[in-house]
mmCIF file of C-alpha atoms in Angstrom:
data_model
loop_
_atom_site.group_PDB
_atom_site.id
_atom_site.type_symbol
_atom_site.label_atom_id
_atom_site.label_comp_id
_atom_site.label_asym_id
_atom_site.label_seq_id
_atom_site.Cartn_x
_atom_site.Cartn_y
_atom_site.Cartn_z
ATOM 1 C CA UNK A 1366 123.235 60.431 84.000
ATOM 2 C CA UNK A 1367 121.288 61.126 80.748
ATOM 3 C CA UNK A 1368 118.790 63.251 82.720
ATOM 4 C CA UNK A 1369 121.450 65.243 84.289
ATOM 5 C CA UNK A 1370 123.242 66.202 81.285
ATOM 6 C CA UNK A 1371 120.153 67.141 79.316
ATOM 7 C CA UNK A 1372 119.031 69.347 82.126
ATOM 8 C CA UNK A 1373 122.535 70.966 82.917
ATOM 9 C CA UNK A 1374 122.967 71.822 79.216
ATOM 10 C CA UNK A 1375 119.906 73.958 79.112
ATOM 11 C CA UNK A 1376 120.032 75.057 82.868
ATOM 12 C CA UNK A 1377 120.157 78.649 81.982
ATOM 13 C CA UNK A 1378 116.912 78.347 79.946
ATOM 14 C CA UNK A 1379 115.059 76.307 82.588
ATOM 15 C CA UNK A 1380 116.065 79.304 85.214
ATOM 16 C CA UNK A 1381 114.597 81.717 82.629
ATOM 17 C CA UNK A 1382 111.353 79.845 82.618
ATOM 18 C CA UNK A 1383 111.090 79.170 86.274
ATOM 19 C CA UNK A 1384 111.634 83.119 86.797
ATOM 20 C CA UNK A 1385 108.995 84.189 84.351
ATOM 21 C CA UNK A 1386 106.341 81.836 85.991
ATOM 22 C CA UNK A 1387 107.368 83.222 89.196
ATOM 23 C CA UNK A 1388 107.118 86.843 88.227
ATOM 24 C CA UNK A 1389 103.850 86.263 86.379
ATOM 25 C CA UNK A 1390 105.110 87.263 82.919
ATOM 26 C CA UNK A 1391 103.992 84.049 81.628
ATOM 27 C CA UNK A 1392 101.525 81.476 83.090
ATOM 28 C CA UNK A 1393 102.589 77.604 83.436
ATOM 29 C CA UNK A 1394 99.428 76.623 81.690
ATOM 30 C CA UNK A 1395 100.273 78.933 78.661
ATOM 31 C CA UNK A 1396 103.978 77.527 78.644
ATOM 32 C CA UNK A 1397 102.807 73.854 78.754
ATOM 33 C CA UNK A 1398 100.329 74.409 75.830
ATOM 34 C CA UNK A 1399 103.036 75.931 73.643
ATOM 35 C CA UNK A 1400 105.418 73.346 74.506
ATOM 36 C CA UNK A 1401 102.859 70.481 73.809
ATOM 37 C CA UNK A 1402 101.897 72.285 70.635
ATOM 38 C CA UNK A 1403 105.440 72.236 69.125
ATOM 39 C CA UNK A 1404 107.555 69.152 68.560
ATOM 40 C CA UNK A 1405 108.545 66.608 71.257
ATOM 41 C CA UNK A 1406 111.969 66.916 69.936
ATOM 42 C CA UNK A 1407 112.513 70.511 71.033
ATOM 43 C CA UNK A 1408 115.515 70.981 73.011
ATOM 44 C CA UNK A 1409 113.855 72.974 75.923
ATOM 45 C CA UNK A 1410 110.994 70.335 76.058
ATOM 46 C CA UNK A 1411 113.140 67.594 76.451
ATOM 47 C CA UNK A 1412 115.245 69.256 79.273
ATOM 48 C CA UNK A 1413 112.069 69.742 81.123
ATOM 49 C CA UNK A 1414 110.907 66.090 80.711
ATOM 50 C CA UNK A 1415 114.405 65.073 82.173
ATOM 51 C CA UNK A 1416 114.373 67.537 84.918
ATOM 52 C CA UNK A 1417 111.080 66.047 85.652
ATOM 53 C CA UNK A 1418 112.413 62.502 85.921
ATOM 54 C CA UNK A 1419 115.000 63.818 88.336
ATOM 55 C CA UNK A 1420 112.339 65.299 90.562
ATOM 56 C CA UNK A 1421 110.298 62.162 90.566
ATOM 57 C CA UNK A 1422 113.482 60.022 91.424
ATOM 58 C CA UNK A 1423 114.292 62.413 94.461
ATOM 59 C CA UNK A 1424 110.924 62.351 95.723
ATOM 60 C CA UNK A 1425 110.593 58.438 95.424
ATOM 61 C CA UNK A 1426 114.027 58.243 97.322
ATOM 62 C CA UNK A 1427 112.649 60.570 100.093
ATOM 63 C CA UNK A 1428 109.502 58.719 100.338
ATOM 64 C CA UNK A 1429 111.371 55.543 101.034
ATOM 65 C CA UNK A 1430 114.007 56.781 103.273
ATOM 66 C CA UNK A 1431 112.039 59.591 105.339
ATOM 67 C CA UNK A 1432 109.210 58.324 107.742
ATOM 68 C CA UNK A 1433 108.038 61.650 108.687
ATOM 69 C CA UNK A 1434 107.767 62.786 104.997
ATOM 70 C CA UNK A 1435 105.474 59.718 104.316
ATOM 71 C CA UNK A 1436 103.435 60.764 107.564
ATOM 72 C CA UNK A 1437 103.045 64.362 106.243
ATOM 73 C CA UNK A 1438 101.861 63.045 102.909
ATOM 74 C CA UNK A 1439 99.524 60.725 104.267
ATOM 75 C CA UNK A 1440 97.679 63.432 106.238
ATOM 76 C CA UNK A 1441 97.316 65.587 102.964
ATOM 77 C CA UNK A 1442 95.788 62.488 101.370
ATOM 78 C CA UNK A 1443 93.470 61.763 103.988
ATOM 79 C CA UNK A 1444 92.423 65.476 104.045
ATOM 80 C CA UNK A 1445 91.653 64.998 100.293
ATOM 81 C CA UNK A 1446 89.765 61.853 100.708
ATOM 82 C CA UNK A 1447 87.492 63.579 103.525
ATOM 83 C CA UNK A 1448 86.923 66.278 101.261
ATOM 84 C CA UNK A 1449 85.680 64.010 98.562
ATOM 85 C CA UNK A 1450 83.594 61.906 100.974
ATOM 86 C CA UNK A 1451 81.978 65.620 102.245
ATOM 87 C CA UNK A 1452 81.153 66.062 98.469
ATOM 88 C CA UNK A 1453 79.366 62.703 98.247
ATOM 89 C CA UNK A 1454 77.666 63.192 101.370
ATOM 90 C CA UNK A 1455 75.994 66.657 100.392
ATOM 91 C CA UNK A 1456 75.320 65.758 96.820
ATOM 92 C CA UNK A 1457 72.906 62.960 97.487
ATOM 93 C CA UNK A 1458 69.770 63.684 95.412
ATOM 94 C CA UNK A 1459 69.110 61.893 92.219
ATOM 95 C CA UNK A 1460 71.678 59.438 93.021
ATOM 96 C CA UNK A 1461 74.518 61.975 93.075
ATOM 97 C CA UNK A 1462 74.153 62.490 89.271
ATOM 98 C CA UNK A 1463 73.948 65.532 87.341
ATOM 99 C CA UNK A 1464 70.734 65.182 85.424
ATOM 100 C CA UNK A 1465 71.103 68.569 83.208
ATOM 101 C CA UNK A 1466 71.752 67.986 79.351
ATOM 102 C CA UNK A 1467 73.141 71.584 78.607
ATOM 103 C CA UNK A 1468 76.487 72.328 79.627
ATOM 104 C CA UNK A 1469 75.850 75.812 81.163
ATOM 105 C CA UNK A 1470 73.177 74.167 83.461
ATOM 106 C CA UNK A 1471 75.704 71.243 84.355
ATOM 107 C CA UNK A 1472 78.342 74.212 85.286
ATOM 108 C CA UNK A 1473 75.718 75.956 87.329
ATOM 109 C CA UNK A 1474 74.720 72.766 89.309
ATOM 110 C CA UNK A 1475 78.544 71.985 89.891
ATOM 111 C CA UNK A 1476 79.214 75.748 91.245
ATOM 112 C CA UNK A 1477 76.153 75.332 93.598
ATOM 113 C CA UNK A 1478 77.417 72.195 94.809
ATOM 114 C CA UNK A 1479 80.805 73.652 95.593
ATOM 115 C CA UNK A 1480 79.235 76.684 97.065
ATOM 116 C CA UNK A 1481 77.377 74.581 99.537
ATOM 117 C CA UNK A 1482 80.625 72.486 100.344
ATOM 118 C CA UNK A 1483 82.495 75.843 100.944
ATOM 119 C CA UNK A 1484 79.688 76.929 103.226
ATOM 120 C CA UNK A 1485 79.837 73.678 105.318
ATOM 121 C CA UNK A 1486 83.473 73.922 105.580
ATOM 122 C CA UNK A 1487 83.409 77.463 106.642
ATOM 123 C CA UNK A 1488 80.741 76.753 109.406
ATOM 124 C CA UNK A 1489 82.749 73.763 110.673
ATOM 125 C CA UNK A 1490 85.843 75.935 110.664
ATOM 126 C CA UNK A 1491 84.421 78.517 112.956
ATOM 127 C CA UNK A 1492 82.822 76.115 115.522
ATOM 128 C CA UNK A 1493 86.147 74.410 115.736
ATOM 129 C CA UNK A 1494 88.049 77.575 116.578
ATOM 130 C CA UNK A 1495 84.982 77.969 119.259
ATOM 131 C CA UNK A 1496 85.491 74.565 120.520
ATOM 132 C CA UNK A 1497 89.431 74.892 120.848
ATOM 133 C CA UNK A 1498 89.231 78.235 122.522
ATOM 134 C CA UNK A 1499 86.713 77.059 125.064
ATOM 135 C CA UNK A 1500 88.913 74.045 125.452
ATOM 136 C CA UNK A 1501 91.841 76.203 126.344
ATOM 137 C CA UNK A 1502 89.679 78.575 128.420
ATOM 138 C CA UNK A 1503 88.848 75.854 130.778
ATOM 139 C CA UNK A 1504 92.654 75.498 131.578
ATOM 140 C CA UNK A 1505 93.022 71.984 129.552
ATOM 141 C CA UNK A 1506 96.130 71.985 127.536
ATOM 142 C CA UNK A 1507 95.698 71.660 123.640
ATOM 143 C CA UNK A 1508 98.721 71.317 121.590
ATOM 144 C CA UNK A 1509 98.948 73.072 118.200
ATOM 145 C CA UNK A 1510 100.199 69.811 116.736
ATOM 146 C CA UNK A 1511 96.921 68.137 117.751
ATOM 147 C CA UNK A 1512 94.807 70.993 116.387
ATOM 148 C CA UNK A 1513 96.712 70.812 113.108
ATOM 149 C CA UNK A 1514 95.355 67.425 112.672
ATOM 150 C CA UNK A 1515 91.754 68.743 112.555
ATOM 151 C CA UNK A 1516 89.903 68.846 109.400
ATOM 152 C CA UNK A 1517 86.983 71.038 108.913
ATOM 153 C CA UNK A 1518 85.669 68.491 105.825
ATOM 154 C CA UNK A 1519 83.496 66.698 108.354
ATOM 155 C CA UNK A 1520 79.782 66.089 107.876
ATOM 156 C CA UNK A 1521 78.842 64.002 111.208
ATOM 157 C CA UNK A 1522 77.171 67.269 112.434
ATOM 158 C CA UNK A 1523 75.279 67.968 109.226
ATOM 159 C CA UNK A 1524 71.632 67.033 108.700
ATOM 160 C CA UNK A 1525 71.415 67.265 104.855
ATOM 161 C CA UNK A 1526 67.683 66.235 105.208
ATOM 162 C CA UNK A 1527 66.736 69.119 107.071
ATOM 163 C CA UNK A 1528 64.532 69.635 110.205
ATOM 164 C CA UNK A 1529 60.772 70.222 109.912
ATOM 165 C CA UNK A 1530 58.508 71.304 112.562
ATOM 166 C CA UNK A 1531 54.696 70.378 112.434
ATOM 167 C CA UNK A 1532 52.253 72.435 114.512
ATOM 168 C CA UNK A 1533 49.443 70.184 115.426
ATOM 169 C CA UNK A 1534 47.084 73.060 116.073
ATOM 170 C CA UNK A 1535 45.182 74.520 113.045
ATOM 171 C CA UNK A 1536 45.550 78.339 112.219
ATOM 172 C CA UNK A 1537 43.119 80.872 113.734
ATOM 173 C CA UNK A 1538 40.970 82.265 110.984
ATOM 174 C CA UNK A 1539 38.111 84.951 110.960
ATOM 175 C CA UNK A 1540 35.933 82.439 109.535
ATOM 176 C CA UNK A 1541 36.359 78.700 111.017
ATOM 177 C CA UNK A 1542 35.040 77.199 107.847
ATOM 178 C CA UNK A 1543 37.441 79.129 105.734
ATOM 179 C CA UNK A 1544 40.871 77.078 105.848
ATOM 180 C CA UNK A 1545 42.470 79.163 102.577
ATOM 181 C CA UNK A 1546 45.488 80.909 102.795
ATOM 182 C CA UNK A 1547 45.107 84.535 103.636
ATOM 183 C CA UNK A 1548 46.083 87.112 101.203
ATOM 184 C CA UNK A 1549 48.417 89.910 101.883
ATOM 185 C CA UNK A 1550 46.962 93.505 101.462
ATOM 186 C CA UNK A 1551 49.716 94.387 99.086
ATOM 187 C CA UNK A 1552 48.793 91.510 96.998
ATOM 188 C CA UNK A 1553 44.953 92.508 96.877
ATOM 189 C CA UNK A 1554 45.891 95.974 95.771
ATOM 190 C CA UNK A 1555 48.197 94.668 93.028
ATOM 191 C CA UNK A 1556 45.378 92.232 91.918
ATOM 192 C CA UNK A 1557 42.871 95.140 91.781
ATOM 193 C CA UNK A 1558 45.302 97.189 89.597
ATOM 194 C CA UNK A 1559 45.801 94.759 87.331
ATOM 195 C CA UNK A 1560 41.838 93.945 86.766
ATOM 196 C CA UNK A 1561 41.320 97.826 86.556
ATOM 197 C CA UNK A 1562 43.986 98.591 83.840
ATOM 198 C CA UNK A 1563 42.198 99.183 80.330
ATOM 199 C CA UNK A 1564 43.350 97.377 77.336
ATOM 200 C CA UNK A 1565 43.978 99.310 74.070
ATOM 201 C CA UNK A 1566 41.194 98.842 71.510
ATOM 202 C CA UNK A 1567 39.207 96.829 73.859
ATOM 203 C CA UNK A 1568 35.929 97.029 75.728
ATOM 204 C CA UNK A 1569 35.694 99.453 78.886
ATOM 205 C CA UNK A 1570 37.585 97.807 81.930
ATOM 206 C CA UNK A 1571 36.030 96.166 84.896
ATOM 207 C CA UNK A 1572 36.517 98.120 88.034
ATOM 208 C CA UNK A 1573 36.168 95.990 91.240
ATOM 209 C CA UNK A 1574 36.151 97.374 94.847
ATOM 210 C CA UNK A 1575 38.464 96.658 97.472
ATOM 211 C CA UNK A 1576 35.975 94.234 99.126
ATOM 212 C CA UNK A 1577 35.471 92.317 95.505
ATOM 213 C CA UNK A 1578 39.076 92.068 94.988
ATOM 214 C CA UNK A 1579 39.757 90.582 98.319
ATOM 215 C CA UNK A 1580 36.909 88.126 97.675
ATOM 216 C CA UNK A 1581 38.428 87.433 94.382
ATOM 217 C CA UNK A 1582 41.943 86.950 95.350
ATOM 218 C CA UNK A 1583 41.073 84.715 98.102
ATOM 219 C CA UNK A 1584 39.020 82.392 95.730
ATOM 220 C CA UNK A 1585 42.345 82.205 93.435
ATOM 221 C CA UNK A 1586 44.605 81.489 96.383
ATOM 222 C CA UNK A 1587 42.420 78.729 97.993
#
């Protein structure tokens, strides 16, 4: 009764707050920060606290009396847990710990992890759509309520270690005794241009021919 009296006394103010947040005139975070910065004895802050108690009471009563409501919340909780499991599966290196010291580097690593997770969810969502479409094209019934239970936050189809193909045959080269990595022609020209550039105040630069530059570049890349 106390919660009801406290909320009804400032009901008009609560409606103004709800309308301001809904229309975007003020954000919920800004309103919460302003109320927390002030005194807890502020009438509007106390009215919000009492209104929150009423909402929690209604939620608890519905939870105990409505089985369908409990099942729907349970599905949402399971999806949240599956998303956390996907996060842990993808973040497997370094014992799933952020090793950077600086805050910016830690934030970058967290954002990269989120990007990989979102890419995985997108890939799984697209292929789930293809699978359901193929299932229905074959004439097999598939209820929408069954599809609603599917979650893209899965990782059984992901190999986070990668797949590496090794060719047992050695690469063919012009010289069988030369096993160094071949240098691209553009790299040879850039290297020759770097060598032939004169320095201010220094001796006359050494100019190399194209053949000499290719030999020197191959020696550096070996």
